[in-house]
Amino acid sequence: MTHHWRWLPGALVVLLAGACTTTPDAPGKSALTLERMQQAAVDFTRARDAGDALAMARAAGVRRPFDHLTRAPGFLHSAVMFEEARRAAAGNEELLAQIDELENRASGPSFRAFSGGGQLAEKLASRCRFEHDAASASPLPAQRLPVGDRQPPSCVLTVDAKTSVQLRVDVRARRTLFVYVESKAGADLALTIIDPAVTKPICSESQPHGYQACKWRPGRAATGIVEIRNDGNTSVSALLIARQS
């Protein structure tokens, strides 16, 4: 599963998170997207760095509907986020009460964000098991990335130091592929989507906060390569979610 791509040119950096935004207290149903999941994590990190406990709690509330995708230990979960917000607000009773209110408002069914059903509650993050495609021809990897529609799969993979993992991904016509990779802050991971037809990156992102995301909307049905590269000196566990819509 581990390969090296020596021919890749310099990556075009696409910052999907955009400028710093204010995260609303609770998302509407139409806003339950992986982009919003990523943005809530970014907002939480910025608020934590700024010592803004209330903004941390707001971001935790937005992240709550996605908890079923981040159940694996070591990844951002709303319960942990609310607890960190309380530690940041320690001694301020008024602020602690506001955080409690935000958490109560965020409580309730949270496993229906994408499916309208309860199956996702049973699909907690586990070790990635990628489909093997023995018929794959070079330069396409033999390992195929599972991509969800209404139920995006979530799994954890390990990327060894100074190596990369490349996965084949098939995108249907008039669909947008969204790939999300989460790791601990400071991990030297980079996420890239490559179109072999043009031998250059479609999207590449490497952020110090650990929340990487890339999009690709080909003009027709296409097969691409998702690369997760670890330029660091230690192996990294990463949460991987892919969806096309």
Tab-separated table of C-alpha atoms in Angstrom:
chain	number	residue	atom	x	y	z
A	1	MET	CA	0.000	0.000	0.000
A	2	THR	CA	3.027	2.255	0.409
A	3	HIS	CA	4.450	3.759	-2.781
A	4	HIS	CA	6.583	6.691	-3.848
A	5	TRP	CA	5.724	9.217	-6.562
A	6	ARG	CA	8.929	10.897	-7.704
A	7	TRP	CA	7.402	12.565	-10.721
A	8	LEU	CA	4.955	14.835	-8.938
A	9	PRO	CA	5.504	18.548	-9.677
A	10	GLY	CA	5.117	21.257	-7.082
A	11	ALA	CA	1.669	21.280	-5.583
A	12	LEU	CA	-0.917	23.996	-6.009
A	13	VAL	CA	-2.049	24.829	-2.502
A	14	VAL	CA	-5.800	25.113	-2.090
A	15	LEU	CA	-6.963	26.414	1.273
A	16	LEU	CA	-10.482	25.039	1.513
A	17	ALA	CA	-11.022	26.380	4.986
A	18	GLY	CA	-10.741	29.955	3.743
A	19	ALA	CA	-10.526	32.975	5.987
A	20	CYS	CA	-11.351	32.794	9.671
A	21	THR	CA	-15.096	32.513	10.101
A	22	THR	CA	-17.517	32.735	12.975
A	23	THR	CA	-19.134	29.381	13.662
A	24	PRO	CA	-22.894	29.648	14.388
A	25	ASP	CA	-24.285	28.044	17.538
A	26	ALA	CA	-26.128	25.262	15.688
A	27	PRO	CA	-26.062	24.215	12.017
A	28	GLY	CA	-29.136	23.905	9.878
A	29	LYS	CA	-29.882	20.556	8.280
A	30	SER	CA	-28.578	21.686	4.898
A	31	ALA	CA	-25.245	22.652	6.467
A	32	LEU	CA	-24.331	19.134	7.617
A	33	THR	CA	-21.411	18.657	5.243
A	34	LEU	CA	-17.830	17.484	5.626
A	35	GLU	CA	-16.728	21.028	4.813
A	36	ARG	CA	-18.603	22.213	7.889
A	37	MET	CA	-17.054	19.433	9.953
A	38	GLN	CA	-13.595	20.600	8.901
A	39	GLN	CA	-14.372	24.276	9.474
A	40	ALA	CA	-15.655	23.578	12.995
A	41	ALA	CA	-12.340	21.872	13.801
A	42	VAL	CA	-10.368	24.820	12.405
A	43	ASP	CA	-12.537	27.310	14.305
A	44	PHE	CA	-12.043	25.332	17.516
A	45	THR	CA	-8.266	25.322	17.108
A	46	ARG	CA	-8.177	29.071	16.491
A	47	ALA	CA	-10.436	29.752	19.467
A	48	ARG	CA	-8.312	27.535	21.711
A	49	ASP	CA	-5.159	29.329	20.624
A	50	ALA	CA	-6.889	32.642	21.408
A	51	GLY	CA	-8.199	31.410	24.773
A	52	ASP	CA	-11.813	32.059	23.704
A	53	ALA	CA	-13.787	29.440	25.657
A	54	LEU	CA	-17.186	30.469	24.289
A	55	ALA	CA	-16.032	30.226	20.668
A	56	MET	CA	-14.546	26.805	21.479
A	57	ALA	CA	-17.940	25.656	22.759
A	58	ARG	CA	-19.740	27.036	19.685
A	59	ALA	CA	-17.383	25.069	17.436
A	60	ALA	CA	-17.946	21.956	19.566
A	61	GLY	CA	-21.705	22.312	19.054
A	62	VAL	CA	-21.282	22.455	15.285
A	63	ARG	CA	-18.976	19.428	15.390
A	64	ARG	CA	-21.454	17.345	17.469
A	65	PRO	CA	-23.467	15.892	14.516
A	66	PHE	CA	-20.248	14.414	13.112
A	67	ASP	CA	-19.163	12.570	16.266
A	68	HIS	CA	-19.998	9.206	14.697
A	69	LEU	CA	-17.182	9.785	12.185
A	70	THR	CA	-14.543	10.537	14.814
A	71	ARG	CA	-15.079	7.912	17.503
A	72	ALA	CA	-11.550	6.508	17.216
A	73	PRO	CA	-9.286	7.547	20.131
A	74	GLY	CA	-7.087	10.552	19.556
A	75	PHE	CA	-9.342	12.440	17.142
A	76	LEU	CA	-11.462	15.515	17.718
A	77	HIS	CA	-14.785	14.690	19.391
A	78	SER	CA	-17.336	17.207	20.646
A	79	ALA	CA	-17.274	15.873	24.228
A	80	VAL	CA	-13.536	16.524	24.381
A	81	MET	CA	-14.023	19.941	22.793
A	82	PHE	CA	-16.646	20.976	25.355
A	83	GLU	CA	-14.410	19.758	28.178
A	84	GLU	CA	-11.498	21.821	26.874
A	85	ALA	CA	-13.809	24.837	26.641
A	86	ARG	CA	-14.737	24.383	30.311
A	87	ARG	CA	-11.088	24.227	31.307
A	88	ALA	CA	-10.481	27.465	29.410
A	89	ALA	CA	-13.436	29.056	31.267
A	90	ALA	CA	-12.469	27.734	34.720
A	91	GLY	CA	-13.560	30.128	37.500
A	92	ASN	CA	-16.005	32.072	35.312
A	93	GLU	CA	-19.424	30.805	36.387
A	94	GLU	CA	-21.342	32.860	33.844
A	95	LEU	CA	-19.193	31.563	30.996
A	96	LEU	CA	-19.436	27.986	32.256
A	97	ALA	CA	-23.220	28.293	32.302
A	98	GLN	CA	-23.195	29.496	28.691
A	99	ILE	CA	-21.027	26.531	27.698
A	100	ASP	CA	-23.438	24.138	29.443
A	101	GLU	CA	-26.318	25.720	27.551
A	102	LEU	CA	-24.522	25.332	24.227
A	103	GLU	CA	-23.800	21.677	24.970
A	104	ASN	CA	-27.419	21.011	25.949
A	105	ARG	CA	-28.648	22.642	22.756
A	106	ALA	CA	-26.241	20.457	20.764
A	107	SER	CA	-27.452	17.266	22.455
A	108	GLY	CA	-29.801	14.797	20.849
A	109	PRO	CA	-29.685	12.472	17.827
A	110	SER	CA	-26.481	13.087	15.932
A	111	PHE	CA	-26.101	10.018	13.697
A	112	ARG	CA	-28.453	11.128	10.917
A	113	ALA	CA	-26.343	13.870	9.385
A	114	PHE	CA	-25.906	12.169	6.018
A	115	SER	CA	-28.239	9.190	5.848
A	116	GLY	CA	-31.529	9.975	7.543
A	117	GLY	CA	-31.086	6.591	9.251
A	118	GLY	CA	-29.331	5.159	12.272
A	119	GLN	CA	-26.838	2.825	10.568
A	120	LEU	CA	-23.997	5.320	10.928
A	121	ALA	CA	-24.089	4.927	14.697
A	122	GLU	CA	-22.778	1.402	14.131
A	123	LYS	CA	-20.092	2.445	11.634
A	124	LEU	CA	-17.534	3.888	13.972
A	125	ALA	CA	-14.037	4.669	12.771
A	126	SER	CA	-11.955	1.501	12.422
A	127	ARG	CA	-8.722	0.526	10.699
A	128	CYS	CA	-8.925	1.155	6.974
A	129	ARG	CA	-9.452	-1.892	4.781
A	130	PHE	CA	-9.132	-0.802	1.189
A	131	GLU	CA	-10.546	-2.709	-1.747
A	132	HIS	CA	-7.827	-4.388	-3.813
A	133	ASP	CA	-8.097	-4.058	-7.583
A	134	ALA	CA	-5.675	-6.548	-9.141
A	135	ALA	CA	-6.597	-5.357	-12.627
A	136	SER	CA	-5.334	-1.842	-11.955
A	137	ALA	CA	-2.689	-0.771	-14.459
A	138	SER	CA	0.242	1.517	-13.727
A	139	PRO	CA	0.354	4.358	-12.766
A	140	LEU	CA	-2.905	3.717	-10.873
A	141	PRO	CA	-2.548	2.176	-7.389
A	142	ALA	CA	-4.012	-1.278	-6.835
A	143	GLN	CA	-5.735	-0.154	-3.626
A	144	ARG	CA	-9.142	1.494	-4.153
A	145	LEU	CA	-10.536	4.133	-1.775
A	146	PRO	CA	-14.157	3.515	-0.723
A	147	VAL	CA	-16.239	6.636	-1.305
A	148	GLY	CA	-19.590	7.231	0.365
A	149	ASP	CA	-22.588	9.108	-0.970
A	150	ARG	CA	-25.201	9.458	1.774
A	151	GLN	CA	-23.035	7.501	4.226
A	152	PRO	CA	-19.378	8.521	3.941
A	153	PRO	CA	-17.100	5.832	5.388
A	154	SER	CA	-14.656	6.787	8.138
A	155	CYS	CA	-11.486	4.875	8.966
A	156	VAL	CA	-8.048	5.273	10.489
A	157	LEU	CA	-4.818	4.534	8.634
A	158	THR	CA	-1.152	4.765	9.599
A	159	VAL	CA	1.284	6.583	7.318
A	160	ASP	CA	4.869	5.662	8.068
A	161	ALA	CA	7.611	8.275	8.314
A	162	LYS	CA	8.927	9.636	5.008
A	163	THR	CA	6.443	7.593	2.981
A	164	SER	CA	3.116	8.087	1.264
A	165	VAL	CA	-0.077	6.116	0.723
A	166	GLN	CA	-1.702	6.308	-2.704
A	167	LEU	CA	-5.264	5.147	-3.322
A	168	ARG	CA	-7.252	4.868	-6.531
A	169	VAL	CA	-10.588	6.694	-6.495
A	170	ASP	CA	-13.393	6.642	-9.072
A	171	VAL	CA	-15.567	9.753	-9.414
A	172	ARG	CA	-18.849	9.604	-11.290
A	173	ALA	CA	-19.904	12.154	-13.886
A	174	ARG	CA	-21.167	15.474	-12.524
A	175	ARG	CA	-20.092	14.557	-8.976
A	176	THR	CA	-17.709	16.295	-6.587
A	177	LEU	CA	-15.216	14.250	-4.606
A	178	PHE	CA	-14.439	15.557	-1.116
A	179	VAL	CA	-11.587	13.956	0.853
A	180	TYR	CA	-10.927	14.817	4.491
A	181	VAL	CA	-7.849	13.775	6.481
A	182	GLU	CA	-7.464	14.565	10.170
A	183	SER	CA	-4.321	14.060	12.264
A	184	LYS	CA	-2.796	15.499	15.400
A	185	ALA	CA	-1.648	19.119	15.240
A	186	GLY	CA	1.918	19.454	14.040
A	187	ALA	CA	1.923	16.189	12.079
A	188	ASP	CA	3.708	16.712	8.776
A	189	LEU	CA	0.980	15.269	6.556
A	190	ALA	CA	-0.017	16.469	3.113
A	191	LEU	CA	-3.173	15.499	1.196
A	192	THR	CA	-3.142	15.558	-2.617
A	193	ILE	CA	-5.593	14.589	-5.360
A	194	ILE	CA	-3.896	13.715	-8.657
A	195	ASP	CA	-5.435	13.334	-12.097
A	196	PRO	CA	-3.159	10.847	-13.921
A	197	ALA	CA	-4.477	12.120	-17.244
A	198	VAL	CA	-2.714	15.444	-16.699
A	199	THR	CA	0.057	14.190	-14.355
A	200	LYS	CA	-0.278	17.114	-11.984
A	201	PRO	CA	-2.031	17.750	-8.677
A	202	ILE	CA	-5.663	18.863	-8.810
A	203	CYS	CA	-5.531	19.902	-5.161
A	204	SER	CA	-2.935	19.749	-2.413
A	205	GLU	CA	-3.164	20.860	1.200
A	206	SER	CA	-0.809	20.701	4.170
A	207	GLN	CA	-1.965	22.555	7.272
A	208	PRO	CA	-0.217	22.657	10.673
A	209	HIS	CA	-3.544	22.352	12.550
A	210	GLY	CA	-3.988	18.805	11.201
A	211	TYR	CA	-7.285	19.171	9.277
A	212	GLN	CA	-6.689	18.695	5.546
A	213	ALA	CA	-9.382	18.696	2.867
A	214	CYS	CA	-9.391	18.526	-0.917
A	215	LYS	CA	-12.088	18.663	-3.612
A	216	TRP	CA	-12.214	17.456	-7.207
A	217	ARG	CA	-15.056	17.816	-9.705
A	218	PRO	CA	-13.941	16.334	-13.046
A	219	GLY	CA	-15.829	17.250	-16.193
A	220	ARG	CA	-16.732	13.591	-16.769
A	221	ALA	CA	-16.432	10.276	-14.962
A	222	ALA	CA	-12.785	9.911	-14.040
A	223	THR	CA	-10.312	7.952	-11.972
A	224	GLY	CA	-7.881	9.821	-9.787
A	225	ILE	CA	-5.300	9.177	-7.098
A	226	VAL	CA	-5.569	10.303	-3.483
A	227	GLU	CA	-2.133	10.615	-1.900
A	228	ILE	CA	-1.506	11.035	1.829
A	229	ARG	CA	2.160	11.867	2.362
A	230	ASN	CA	4.059	11.936	5.637
A	231	ASP	CA	7.157	14.121	5.449
A	232	GLY	CA	7.815	13.751	9.176
A	233	ASN	CA	10.215	11.511	11.042
A	234	THR	CA	7.571	9.456	12.888
A	235	SER	CA	4.547	7.448	11.766
A	236	VAL	CA	1.185	9.238	11.938
A	237	SER	CA	-2.346	7.955	12.519
A	238	ALA	CA	-4.829	9.749	10.287
A	239	LEU	CA	-8.626	9.752	10.092
A	240	LEU	CA	-9.739	9.408	6.466
A	241	ILE	CA	-13.216	10.249	5.116
A	242	ALA	CA	-14.187	10.410	1.439
A	243	ARG	CA	-17.513	11.409	-0.057
A	244	GLN	CA	-18.854	12.277	-3.495
A	245	SER	CA	-22.001	14.267	-3.999
